[in-house]
Amino acid sequence: MTDQSDSTALSFEDALRQLEQIVGRLESGDVPLDQAISLYEQGDSLRKLCQARLDAAQARIEQVRTDASGNVTGTTPFAAA
């Protein structure tokens, strides 16, 4: 696993993979309470990192606008449904 200072260097995929591993360990029920709390804190940091990466990716996505003839006229920011 990684601590919070190292987590910002992780890719989205690596952070998600680590988060899934943490969830699996917590769901197993075989983790002592103190370790479970530590894992939960690490998981929460990874969740926030993943959400921030998703938000940044969404902000970069643009919708292409076209005129009646199908010619590209510009772009507009992505609007989440």
Short mmCIF file of N, CA and C in Angstrom, two decimals:
data_model
loop_
_atom_site.label_atom_id
_atom_site.label_comp_id
_atom_site.label_asym_id
_atom_site.label_seq_id
_atom_site.Cartn_x
_atom_site.Cartn_y
_atom_site.Cartn_z
N MET A 1 0.84 -1.18 0.00
CA MET A 1 0.00 0.00 0.00
C MET A 1 0.88 1.24 0.00
N THR A 2 0.25 2.37 0.00
CA THR A 2 1.00 3.61 -0.05
C THR A 2 0.46 4.58 0.99
N ASP A 3 1.31 5.51 1.42
CA ASP A 3 0.78 6.53 2.31
C ASP A 3 0.26 7.71 1.50
N GLN A 4 -0.37 8.66 2.20
CA GLN A 4 -1.05 9.75 1.51
C GLN A 4 -0.10 10.59 0.67
N SER A 5 1.14 10.83 1.13
CA SER A 5 2.07 11.65 0.37
C SER A 5 2.49 10.99 -0.93
N ASP A 6 2.55 9.66 -0.95
CA ASP A 6 2.93 8.95 -2.16
C ASP A 6 1.76 8.75 -3.12
N SER A 7 0.53 8.84 -2.61
CA SER A 7 -0.63 8.51 -3.43
C SER A 7 -0.84 9.48 -4.58
N THR A 8 -0.41 10.74 -4.45
CA THR A 8 -0.62 11.70 -5.53
C THR A 8 0.20 11.35 -6.77
N ALA A 9 1.23 10.53 -6.63
CA ALA A 9 2.05 10.14 -7.77
C ALA A 9 1.45 8.94 -8.51
N LEU A 10 0.42 8.34 -7.95
CA LEU A 10 -0.19 7.16 -8.57
C LEU A 10 -1.05 7.54 -9.76
N SER A 11 -1.09 6.66 -10.74
CA SER A 11 -2.04 6.83 -11.83
C SER A 11 -3.43 6.48 -11.29
N PHE A 12 -4.45 6.87 -12.03
CA PHE A 12 -5.82 6.52 -11.64
C PHE A 12 -5.96 5.01 -11.50
N GLU A 13 -5.44 4.28 -12.47
CA GLU A 13 -5.58 2.83 -12.47
C GLU A 13 -4.88 2.19 -11.27
N ASP A 14 -3.68 2.68 -10.93
CA ASP A 14 -2.96 2.13 -9.78
C ASP A 14 -3.68 2.46 -8.48
N ALA A 15 -4.19 3.68 -8.37
CA ALA A 15 -4.93 4.08 -7.17
C ALA A 15 -6.19 3.24 -7.02
N LEU A 16 -6.90 3.02 -8.12
CA LEU A 16 -8.11 2.21 -8.07
C LEU A 16 -7.80 0.76 -7.69
N ARG A 17 -6.71 0.24 -8.23
CA ARG A 17 -6.30 -1.13 -7.90
C ARG A 17 -6.00 -1.25 -6.41
N GLN A 18 -5.27 -0.28 -5.87
CA GLN A 18 -4.96 -0.31 -4.44
C GLN A 18 -6.23 -0.17 -3.60
N LEU A 19 -7.14 0.68 -4.05
CA LEU A 19 -8.40 0.86 -3.34
C LEU A 19 -9.20 -0.45 -3.32
N GLU A 20 -9.22 -1.14 -4.44
CA GLU A 20 -9.92 -2.43 -4.51
C GLU A 20 -9.29 -3.46 -3.57
N GLN A 21 -7.97 -3.45 -3.47
CA GLN A 21 -7.28 -4.37 -2.56
C GLN A 21 -7.65 -4.07 -1.11
N ILE A 22 -7.71 -2.78 -0.78
CA ILE A 22 -8.08 -2.38 0.58
C ILE A 22 -9.50 -2.82 0.90
N VAL A 23 -10.40 -2.57 -0.03
CA VAL A 23 -11.80 -2.98 0.18
C VAL A 23 -11.89 -4.49 0.40
N GLY A 24 -11.15 -5.24 -0.39
CA GLY A 24 -11.15 -6.69 -0.24
C GLY A 24 -10.67 -7.12 1.13
N ARG A 25 -9.62 -6.48 1.61
CA ARG A 25 -9.09 -6.83 2.94
C ARG A 25 -10.09 -6.48 4.03
N LEU A 26 -10.72 -5.30 3.89
CA LEU A 26 -11.70 -4.90 4.90
C LEU A 26 -12.93 -5.80 4.88
N GLU A 27 -13.36 -6.19 3.69
CA GLU A 27 -14.53 -7.06 3.57
C GLU A 27 -14.27 -8.47 4.10
N SER A 28 -13.01 -8.88 4.11
CA SER A 28 -12.69 -10.23 4.59
C SER A 28 -12.98 -10.36 6.08
N GLY A 29 -12.90 -9.26 6.81
CA GLY A 29 -13.16 -9.30 8.24
C GLY A 29 -12.03 -9.86 9.06
N ASP A 30 -10.90 -10.14 8.44
CA ASP A 30 -9.76 -10.74 9.14
C ASP A 30 -8.72 -9.71 9.58
N VAL A 31 -9.08 -8.44 9.57
CA VAL A 31 -8.12 -7.38 9.88
C VAL A 31 -8.41 -6.85 11.29
N PRO A 32 -7.37 -6.76 12.14
CA PRO A 32 -7.57 -6.18 13.47
C PRO A 32 -8.10 -4.73 13.37
N LEU A 33 -8.79 -4.29 14.40
CA LEU A 33 -9.45 -2.99 14.38
C LEU A 33 -8.51 -1.84 14.03
N ASP A 34 -7.37 -1.75 14.68
CA ASP A 34 -6.44 -0.65 14.41
C ASP A 34 -5.98 -0.66 12.95
N GLN A 35 -5.71 -1.83 12.44
CA GLN A 35 -5.29 -1.94 11.04
C GLN A 35 -6.45 -1.60 10.11
N ALA A 36 -7.66 -2.00 10.49
CA ALA A 36 -8.84 -1.68 9.67
C ALA A 36 -9.05 -0.18 9.58
N ILE A 37 -8.84 0.51 10.69
CA ILE A 37 -8.99 1.97 10.68
C ILE A 37 -7.94 2.59 9.78
N SER A 38 -6.71 2.12 9.87
CA SER A 38 -5.64 2.63 9.01
C SER A 38 -5.94 2.36 7.54
N LEU A 39 -6.41 1.16 7.24
CA LEU A 39 -6.77 0.82 5.86
C LEU A 39 -7.92 1.70 5.36
N TYR A 40 -8.89 1.95 6.23
CA TYR A 40 -10.01 2.81 5.86
C TYR A 40 -9.51 4.20 5.50
N GLU A 41 -8.60 4.75 6.31
CA GLU A 41 -8.04 6.08 6.04
C GLU A 41 -7.29 6.10 4.72
N GLN A 42 -6.49 5.06 4.46
CA GLN A 42 -5.78 4.97 3.18
C GLN A 42 -6.77 4.88 2.03
N GLY A 43 -7.80 4.08 2.22
CA GLY A 43 -8.82 3.93 1.18
C GLY A 43 -9.54 5.23 0.89
N ASP A 44 -9.83 5.99 1.93
CA ASP A 44 -10.50 7.27 1.74
C ASP A 44 -9.62 8.23 0.95
N SER A 45 -8.33 8.25 1.25
CA SER A 45 -7.40 9.09 0.49
C SER A 45 -7.34 8.67 -0.98
N LEU A 46 -7.31 7.37 -1.22
CA LEU A 46 -7.28 6.86 -2.59
C LEU A 46 -8.59 7.17 -3.32
N ARG A 47 -9.71 7.07 -2.61
CA ARG A 47 -11.01 7.40 -3.20
C ARG A 47 -11.04 8.87 -3.63
N LYS A 48 -10.54 9.75 -2.77
CA LYS A 48 -10.50 11.17 -3.11
C LYS A 48 -9.59 11.43 -4.31
N LEU A 49 -8.46 10.74 -4.36
CA LEU A 49 -7.55 10.89 -5.49
C LEU A 49 -8.22 10.43 -6.78
N CYS A 50 -8.88 9.28 -6.74
CA CYS A 50 -9.58 8.78 -7.93
C CYS A 50 -10.66 9.75 -8.38
N GLN A 51 -11.43 10.29 -7.44
CA GLN A 51 -12.48 11.23 -7.79
C GLN A 51 -11.90 12.50 -8.41
N ALA A 52 -10.79 12.98 -7.86
CA ALA A 52 -10.15 14.18 -8.41
C ALA A 52 -9.65 13.92 -9.83
N ARG A 53 -9.08 12.74 -10.07
CA ARG A 53 -8.61 12.40 -11.41
C ARG A 53 -9.78 12.30 -12.39
N LEU A 54 -10.89 11.70 -11.95
CA LEU A 54 -12.08 11.61 -12.81
C LEU A 54 -12.65 12.99 -13.11
N ASP A 55 -12.70 13.85 -12.09
CA ASP A 55 -13.21 15.21 -12.29
C ASP A 55 -12.34 15.98 -13.28
N ALA A 56 -11.02 15.82 -13.17
CA ALA A 56 -10.10 16.50 -14.08
C ALA A 56 -10.27 15.98 -15.51
N ALA A 57 -10.45 14.68 -15.65
CA ALA A 57 -10.64 14.11 -16.99
C ALA A 57 -11.94 14.60 -17.60
N GLN A 58 -12.98 14.66 -16.80
CA GLN A 58 -14.28 15.12 -17.29
C GLN A 58 -14.19 16.58 -17.74
N ALA A 59 -13.45 17.39 -17.02
CA ALA A 59 -13.30 18.80 -17.38
C ALA A 59 -12.58 18.97 -18.72
N ARG A 60 -11.75 18.00 -19.08
CA ARG A 60 -10.99 18.09 -20.33
C ARG A 60 -11.80 17.65 -21.54
N ILE A 61 -12.87 16.91 -21.29
CA ILE A 61 -13.69 16.41 -22.40
C ILE A 61 -14.55 17.54 -22.92
N GLU A 62 -14.56 17.70 -24.21
CA GLU A 62 -15.38 18.74 -24.83
C GLU A 62 -16.29 18.13 -25.88
N GLN A 63 -17.42 18.74 -26.04
CA GLN A 63 -18.37 18.29 -27.04
C GLN A 63 -18.16 19.14 -28.30
N VAL A 64 -18.05 18.48 -29.43
CA VAL A 64 -17.85 19.17 -30.70
C VAL A 64 -19.19 19.71 -31.19
N ARG A 65 -19.23 20.99 -31.55
CA ARG A 65 -20.44 21.61 -32.11
C ARG A 65 -20.31 21.65 -33.62
N THR A 66 -21.43 21.42 -34.29
CA THR A 66 -21.46 21.50 -35.75
C THR A 66 -22.62 22.37 -36.19
N ASP A 67 -22.51 22.92 -37.41
CA ASP A 67 -23.61 23.69 -37.97
C ASP A 67 -24.55 22.75 -38.72
N ALA A 68 -25.57 23.30 -39.38
CA ALA A 68 -26.57 22.49 -40.08
C ALA A 68 -25.95 21.63 -41.18
N SER A 69 -24.83 22.06 -41.73
CA SER A 69 -24.16 21.32 -42.80
C SER A 69 -23.21 20.25 -42.26
N GLY A 70 -23.05 20.19 -40.95
CA GLY A 70 -22.15 19.21 -40.36
C GLY A 70 -20.73 19.70 -40.20
N ASN A 71 -20.48 20.98 -40.50
CA ASN A 71 -19.15 21.54 -40.34
C ASN A 71 -18.90 21.87 -38.86
N VAL A 72 -17.70 21.58 -38.40
CA VAL A 72 -17.35 21.86 -37.01
C VAL A 72 -17.29 23.37 -36.81
N THR A 73 -18.00 23.85 -35.79
CA THR A 73 -18.02 25.29 -35.50
C THR A 73 -17.32 25.63 -34.20
N GLY A 74 -16.97 24.64 -33.43
CA GLY A 74 -16.30 24.89 -32.16
C GLY A 74 -16.55 23.75 -31.19
N THR A 75 -16.24 24.02 -29.93
CA THR A 75 -16.45 23.03 -28.89
C THR A 75 -17.12 23.69 -27.70
N THR A 76 -17.79 22.89 -26.90
CA THR A 76 -18.36 23.35 -25.64
C THR A 76 -17.91 22.38 -24.55
N PRO A 77 -17.78 22.89 -23.33
CA PRO A 77 -17.37 22.00 -22.24
C PRO A 77 -18.38 20.88 -22.04
N PHE A 78 -17.88 19.76 -21.55
CA PHE A 78 -18.71 18.60 -21.28
C PHE A 78 -19.71 18.96 -20.19
N ALA A 79 -20.96 18.60 -20.37
CA ALA A 79 -21.99 18.80 -19.35
C ALA A 79 -22.45 17.44 -18.87
N ALA A 80 -22.20 17.16 -17.61
CA ALA A 80 -22.61 15.86 -17.06
C ALA A 80 -24.12 15.78 -17.02
N ALA A 81 -24.62 14.61 -17.33
CA ALA A 81 -26.08 14.42 -17.34
C ALA A 81 -26.61 14.28 -15.94
#
